[in-house]
Short mmCIF file of C-alpha atoms in Angstrom, two decimals:
data_model
loop_
_atom_site.label_atom_id
_atom_site.label_comp_id
_atom_site.label_asym_id
_atom_site.label_seq_id
_atom_site.Cartn_x
_atom_site.Cartn_y
_atom_site.Cartn_z
CA UNK A 8 29.66 50.66 -42.59
CA UNK A 9 33.80 50.00 -43.49
CA UNK A 10 34.90 46.97 -41.33
CA UNK A 11 37.81 48.72 -38.86
CA UNK A 12 35.17 51.05 -37.96
CA UNK A 13 32.64 48.81 -37.49
CA UNK A 14 35.36 46.16 -35.49
CA UNK A 15 36.30 49.92 -33.16
CA UNK A 16 32.58 50.12 -32.69
CA UNK A 17 31.90 47.02 -30.89
CA UNK A 18 35.10 47.19 -29.31
CA UNK A 19 33.30 50.30 -27.27
CA UNK A 20 30.56 49.34 -26.81
CA UNK A 21 31.89 46.00 -25.62
CA UNK A 22 34.04 48.18 -23.30
CA UNK A 23 31.20 50.63 -21.77
CA UNK A 24 29.47 48.12 -20.65
CA UNK A 25 32.58 46.69 -18.19
CA UNK A 26 32.51 48.46 -14.64
CA UNK A 27 36.14 48.68 -13.26
CA UNK A 28 34.89 46.88 -10.24
CA UNK A 29 33.66 44.12 -12.07
CA UNK A 30 36.22 43.33 -13.15
CA UNK A 31 38.42 43.21 -10.36
CA UNK A 32 39.95 47.03 -10.42
CA UNK A 33 40.21 50.12 -8.86
CA UNK A 34 38.45 53.50 -10.41
CA UNK A 35 40.04 56.43 -9.89
CA UNK A 36 38.82 59.77 -10.42
CA UNK A 37 35.32 61.12 -12.88
CA UNK A 38 35.39 58.78 -16.31
CA UNK A 39 33.49 61.03 -19.09
CA UNK A 40 32.47 57.64 -21.02
CA UNK A 41 30.96 54.37 -19.51
CA UNK A 42 32.76 51.19 -18.16
CA UNK A 43 36.50 50.56 -19.16
CA UNK A 44 39.08 52.40 -21.09
CA UNK A 45 40.81 52.14 -23.06
CA UNK A 46 43.79 51.28 -21.58
CA UNK A 47 42.03 49.19 -17.94
CA UNK A 48 40.96 46.55 -21.43
CA UNK A 49 44.95 46.89 -22.41
CA UNK A 50 46.15 45.70 -18.79
CA UNK A 51 43.79 42.95 -18.55
CA UNK A 52 44.38 41.48 -22.14
CA UNK A 53 47.97 41.36 -21.62
CA UNK A 54 49.16 43.37 -24.63
CA UNK A 55 49.90 47.72 -25.26
CA UNK A 56 47.78 50.11 -24.91
CA UNK A 57 49.71 51.68 -28.04
CA UNK A 58 48.67 48.06 -29.45
CA UNK A 59 44.81 48.08 -28.35
CA UNK A 60 44.26 51.53 -29.52
CA UNK A 61 45.02 50.55 -33.42
CA UNK A 62 43.74 47.68 -33.63
CA UNK A 63 40.55 49.86 -31.54
CA UNK A 64 40.48 52.27 -34.09
CA UNK A 65 40.85 49.78 -37.55
CA UNK A 66 44.96 50.34 -38.12
CA UNK A 67 46.34 46.44 -37.34
CA UNK A 68 44.18 44.20 -39.10
CA UNK A 69 46.47 41.32 -38.03
CA UNK A 70 45.81 40.28 -34.41
CA UNK A 71 46.13 36.74 -34.09
CA UNK A 72 43.79 34.47 -32.95
CA UNK A 73 45.85 34.45 -28.69
CA UNK A 74 45.81 38.15 -28.59
CA UNK A 75 41.93 38.12 -29.85
CA UNK A 76 41.01 35.20 -27.15
CA UNK A 77 42.90 37.32 -24.67
CA UNK A 78 40.96 40.71 -25.52
CA UNK A 79 37.03 39.01 -26.00
CA UNK A 80 38.08 37.65 -22.31
CA UNK A 81 38.36 40.37 -20.84
CA UNK A 82 35.48 41.73 -22.03
CA UNK A 83 33.97 38.95 -21.55
CA UNK A 84 32.58 38.30 -24.26
CA UNK A 85 30.34 35.15 -25.21
CA UNK A 86 31.38 32.71 -27.79
CA UNK A 87 29.31 34.46 -30.37
CA UNK A 88 30.45 37.77 -29.86
CA UNK A 89 34.32 35.66 -29.77
CA UNK A 90 33.25 34.96 -33.01
CA UNK A 91 32.20 38.26 -33.83
CA UNK A 92 34.77 39.66 -32.65
CA UNK A 93 37.41 37.23 -34.96
CA UNK A 94 34.66 37.84 -38.01
CA UNK A 95 35.15 42.04 -37.96
CA UNK A 96 38.96 41.59 -37.33
CA UNK A 97 40.19 38.68 -40.40
CA UNK A 98 41.99 40.41 -43.11
CA UNK A 99 39.03 40.36 -45.58
CA UNK A 100 39.86 40.40 -49.74
CA UNK A 101 38.76 43.69 -51.21
CA UNK A 102 35.66 43.04 -53.66
CA UNK A 103 33.18 44.56 -55.31
CA UNK A 104 29.61 44.54 -53.73
CA UNK A 105 27.93 42.32 -56.72
CA UNK A 106 24.42 41.20 -56.31
CA UNK A 107 24.45 36.92 -57.35
CA UNK A 108 21.64 35.45 -59.11
CA UNK A 109 18.23 34.54 -56.68
CA UNK A 110 18.49 31.96 -54.60
CA UNK A 111 16.11 28.69 -54.88
CA UNK A 112 15.05 26.52 -52.42
CA UNK A 113 15.89 23.07 -53.91
CA UNK A 114 13.20 20.85 -54.88
CA UNK A 115 14.15 18.51 -52.57
CA UNK A 116 14.09 20.82 -49.52
CA UNK A 117 10.69 22.29 -49.95
CA UNK A 118 9.39 18.55 -50.80
CA UNK A 119 10.43 17.68 -46.93
CA UNK A 120 8.46 20.65 -45.34
CA UNK A 121 5.74 20.06 -47.08
CA UNK A 122 5.70 16.46 -46.11
CA UNK A 123 6.18 17.88 -42.05
CA UNK A 124 2.79 17.28 -40.68
CA UNK A 125 1.71 19.21 -37.88
CA UNK A 126 4.92 21.71 -37.43
CA UNK A 127 5.40 25.58 -39.06
CA UNK A 128 8.39 25.55 -41.67
CA UNK A 129 10.18 28.10 -43.80
CA UNK A 130 12.96 27.87 -45.71
CA UNK A 131 15.74 30.94 -45.53
CA UNK A 132 19.12 31.78 -47.16
CA UNK A 133 21.17 33.83 -44.97
CA UNK A 134 19.39 36.92 -45.52
CA UNK A 135 15.70 36.03 -44.55
CA UNK A 136 14.91 35.65 -47.16
CA UNK A 137 12.11 33.15 -47.72
CA UNK A 138 12.21 31.05 -50.10
CA UNK A 139 9.67 28.51 -49.78
CA UNK A 140 7.48 27.42 -46.90
CA UNK A 141 4.38 24.62 -46.15
CA UNK A 142 1.24 25.88 -45.15
CA UNK A 143 1.48 26.15 -42.07
CA UNK A 144 4.50 28.38 -42.27
CA UNK A 145 2.67 30.27 -44.75
CA UNK A 146 -0.32 30.84 -42.50
CA UNK A 147 1.13 31.25 -39.24
CA UNK A 148 4.26 33.79 -40.15
CA UNK A 149 2.17 35.79 -43.71
CA UNK A 150 -1.23 35.12 -44.19
CA UNK A 151 -0.85 38.34 -45.86
CA UNK A 152 1.12 37.31 -48.75
CA UNK A 153 0.24 35.54 -51.78
CA UNK A 154 1.29 31.82 -51.22
CA UNK A 155 3.53 31.81 -53.62
CA UNK A 156 5.29 34.82 -52.89
CA UNK A 157 8.63 33.08 -51.76
CA UNK A 158 9.08 31.84 -55.43
CA UNK A 159 10.00 35.12 -57.09
CA UNK A 160 12.90 37.53 -56.12
CA UNK A 161 10.19 40.66 -56.61
CA UNK A 162 7.58 39.51 -54.48
CA UNK A 163 9.43 36.69 -52.23
CA UNK A 164 9.11 38.44 -48.34
CA UNK A 165 11.47 38.98 -46.15
CA UNK A 166 11.32 38.08 -42.09
CA UNK A 167 13.52 41.12 -41.27
CA UNK A 168 11.86 43.35 -42.98
CA UNK A 169 8.58 42.23 -42.63
CA UNK A 170 9.43 42.18 -38.77
CA UNK A 171 10.30 46.11 -39.09
CA UNK A 172 8.15 47.48 -41.09
CA UNK A 173 4.94 45.50 -42.13
CA UNK A 174 2.26 46.48 -39.33
CA UNK A 175 0.88 43.13 -39.73
CA UNK A 176 3.72 41.34 -38.60
CA UNK A 177 3.96 43.86 -35.19
CA UNK A 178 1.35 42.57 -34.55
CA UNK A 179 1.80 38.98 -34.72
CA UNK A 180 4.04 39.07 -31.78
CA UNK A 181 2.94 39.42 -28.85
CA UNK A 182 6.26 39.96 -27.06
CA UNK A 183 7.94 42.41 -30.49
CA UNK A 184 10.65 43.76 -28.71
CA UNK A 185 12.20 40.33 -27.85
CA UNK A 186 11.59 39.68 -31.20
CA UNK A 187 13.16 42.46 -32.79
CA UNK A 188 16.35 41.85 -30.41
CA UNK A 189 16.94 38.64 -31.70
CA UNK A 190 16.43 39.53 -35.03
CA UNK A 191 18.98 42.03 -34.78
CA UNK A 192 21.64 40.19 -33.15
CA UNK A 193 21.61 37.19 -35.25
CA UNK A 194 21.63 39.39 -38.61
CA UNK A 195 24.45 40.90 -36.53
CA UNK A 196 26.93 37.81 -36.68
CA UNK A 197 26.08 36.63 -40.38
CA UNK A 198 26.62 40.59 -41.26
CA UNK A 199 30.15 39.95 -40.02
CA UNK A 200 30.62 37.02 -41.69
CA UNK A 201 29.50 37.96 -45.55
CA UNK A 202 30.65 41.36 -45.41
CA UNK A 203 31.15 41.43 -49.25
CA UNK A 204 27.53 40.29 -49.39
CA UNK A 205 25.34 43.33 -51.56
CA UNK A 206 21.50 42.85 -50.90
CA UNK A 207 22.90 42.28 -47.37
CA UNK A 208 24.13 45.37 -47.78
CA UNK A 209 21.24 46.96 -48.93
CA UNK A 210 18.31 45.18 -46.51
CA UNK A 211 20.61 46.67 -42.83
CA UNK A 212 20.44 50.44 -45.60
CA UNK A 213 17.19 50.18 -46.14
CA UNK A 214 16.18 49.54 -42.70
CA UNK A 215 18.16 52.28 -40.79
CA UNK A 216 17.15 54.20 -43.44
CA UNK A 217 13.08 53.65 -42.34
CA UNK A 218 12.92 51.73 -39.11
CA UNK A 219 14.41 53.56 -36.01
CA UNK A 220 13.98 51.29 -33.96
CA UNK A 221 16.44 49.10 -35.88
CA UNK A 222 18.61 52.07 -36.23
CA UNK A 223 18.67 52.04 -32.17
CA UNK A 224 18.96 48.35 -31.53
CA UNK A 225 21.93 47.95 -34.63
CA UNK A 226 23.83 50.63 -32.53
CA UNK A 227 24.40 48.81 -30.06
CA UNK A 228 26.43 45.95 -32.05
CA UNK A 229 24.29 43.00 -29.77
CA UNK A 230 25.23 39.49 -31.53
CA UNK A 231 23.63 36.43 -30.82
CA UNK A 232 23.62 32.86 -33.23
CA UNK A 233 19.25 32.53 -32.13
CA UNK A 234 19.00 28.91 -33.43
CA UNK A 235 15.93 27.50 -30.85
CA UNK A 236 13.77 29.04 -27.90
CA UNK A 237 10.35 29.93 -27.51
CA UNK A 238 8.45 32.79 -28.98
CA UNK A 239 5.43 33.87 -28.23
CA UNK A 240 2.05 34.94 -31.41
CA UNK A 241 -1.17 36.47 -31.36
CA UNK A 242 -2.09 35.15 -34.79
CA UNK A 243 -4.99 37.08 -36.10
CA UNK A 244 -7.28 34.08 -37.16
CA UNK A 245 -6.68 31.58 -33.82
CA UNK A 246 -5.94 34.17 -31.16
CA UNK A 247 -2.83 33.36 -28.99
CA UNK A 248 0.48 30.71 -29.20
CA UNK A 249 3.64 29.79 -27.87
CA UNK A 250 5.69 28.14 -30.01
CA UNK A 251 9.42 26.20 -29.99
CA UNK A 252 11.07 26.78 -32.50
CA UNK A 253 14.40 25.12 -34.25
CA UNK A 254 16.80 26.46 -36.70
CA UNK A 255 18.13 23.40 -38.87
CA UNK A 256 21.42 25.05 -41.58
CA UNK A 257 21.44 22.95 -44.46
CA UNK A 258 24.39 20.85 -45.02
CA UNK A 259 25.97 22.47 -47.75
CA UNK A 260 27.40 25.81 -48.65
CA UNK A 261 24.22 27.63 -49.85
CA UNK A 262 23.46 28.52 -46.15
CA UNK A 263 20.01 28.31 -46.38
CA UNK A 264 17.78 27.59 -43.38
CA UNK A 265 15.07 26.07 -42.26
CA UNK A 266 12.64 27.68 -39.32
CA UNK A 267 9.69 25.51 -37.40
CA UNK A 268 7.94 26.17 -34.63
CA UNK A 269 6.14 23.49 -33.43
CA UNK A 270 3.61 23.47 -30.57
CA UNK A 271 3.13 21.02 -27.10
CA UNK A 272 1.14 18.41 -28.56
CA UNK A 273 -2.29 18.71 -26.63
CA UNK A 274 -2.13 22.04 -25.69
CA UNK A 275 -4.25 25.14 -26.33
CA UNK A 276 -1.60 25.77 -28.87
CA UNK A 277 -1.39 22.80 -30.38
CA UNK A 278 -4.86 22.82 -30.89
CA UNK A 279 -5.09 26.54 -32.82
CA UNK A 280 -1.92 25.12 -34.77
CA UNK A 281 -3.24 22.42 -36.41
CA UNK A 282 -6.43 25.05 -37.44
CA UNK A 283 -4.37 27.73 -39.13
CA UNK A 284 -4.34 25.77 -42.65
CA UNK A 285 -8.01 26.36 -42.27
CA UNK A 286 -7.95 29.42 -40.95
CA UNK A 287 -7.53 32.66 -42.95
CA UNK A 288 -5.67 36.91 -41.91
CA UNK A 289 -8.71 39.15 -41.70
CA UNK A 290 -6.54 41.61 -44.04
CA UNK A 291 -5.67 42.29 -47.41
CA UNK A 292 -4.21 38.89 -49.26
CA UNK A 293 -2.41 41.29 -52.46
CA UNK A 294 0.94 40.42 -52.22
CA UNK A 295 3.16 42.85 -50.96
CA UNK A 296 6.68 44.29 -49.98
CA UNK A 297 7.41 46.61 -46.83
#
């Protein structure tokens, strides 16, 4: 999707979720579409209707931060949504989308996650391609893949692709709908930051074609930077798990991240997590790419 069109869709979805009464306005007459009208939003943001209309139609790509912040306040955007709005509205140089070199995790990063005890750890690039994992991370998230699959661009798993297209991964998450929403919201934010990433665009296109659930969620333009929380798993080898997760950004320009899962000490989830290296999925373990 072209960036101006994406900006317009994002603004329209956010207008649609706000009712006039929620922002102190009185509604007059029948409304053909839900939410605020353009003129109402322009009034709240303190800009002209003509200017806001041009912005929503992708005809103005030089909006100042002050104007964008005023629109964000009028739309009651979260901090993540405001960041996304700025990314979409910021002029970008026209660049040919070309694939870069296959990414790899640094040896020191692999050494770090392999040394972590009792924590499932996965190194990902910004597209959620798995670049490395420790044994616990492998067994938790993708025991039906070969252990060395992340170390080749042809076989490495992608966590978002797996979530929507791999039936084993769908069964892994006890609250799949919640995980799917979280994944799409994170992908939206990343796509806004990196409009010229060919592999990212290809991933979004593939998921849009192959998964109606992804397409429906993507059309809502959710935006959340998901860096911590709790997830529920139903693991085929050890059963129910409730795990906390944290995402740590590596302090360089690689955009690589370490996703870590841990259990509260002394809980059944803690005991089950520690059993995972000895347990194995009872499914076909041949390398695959959904």
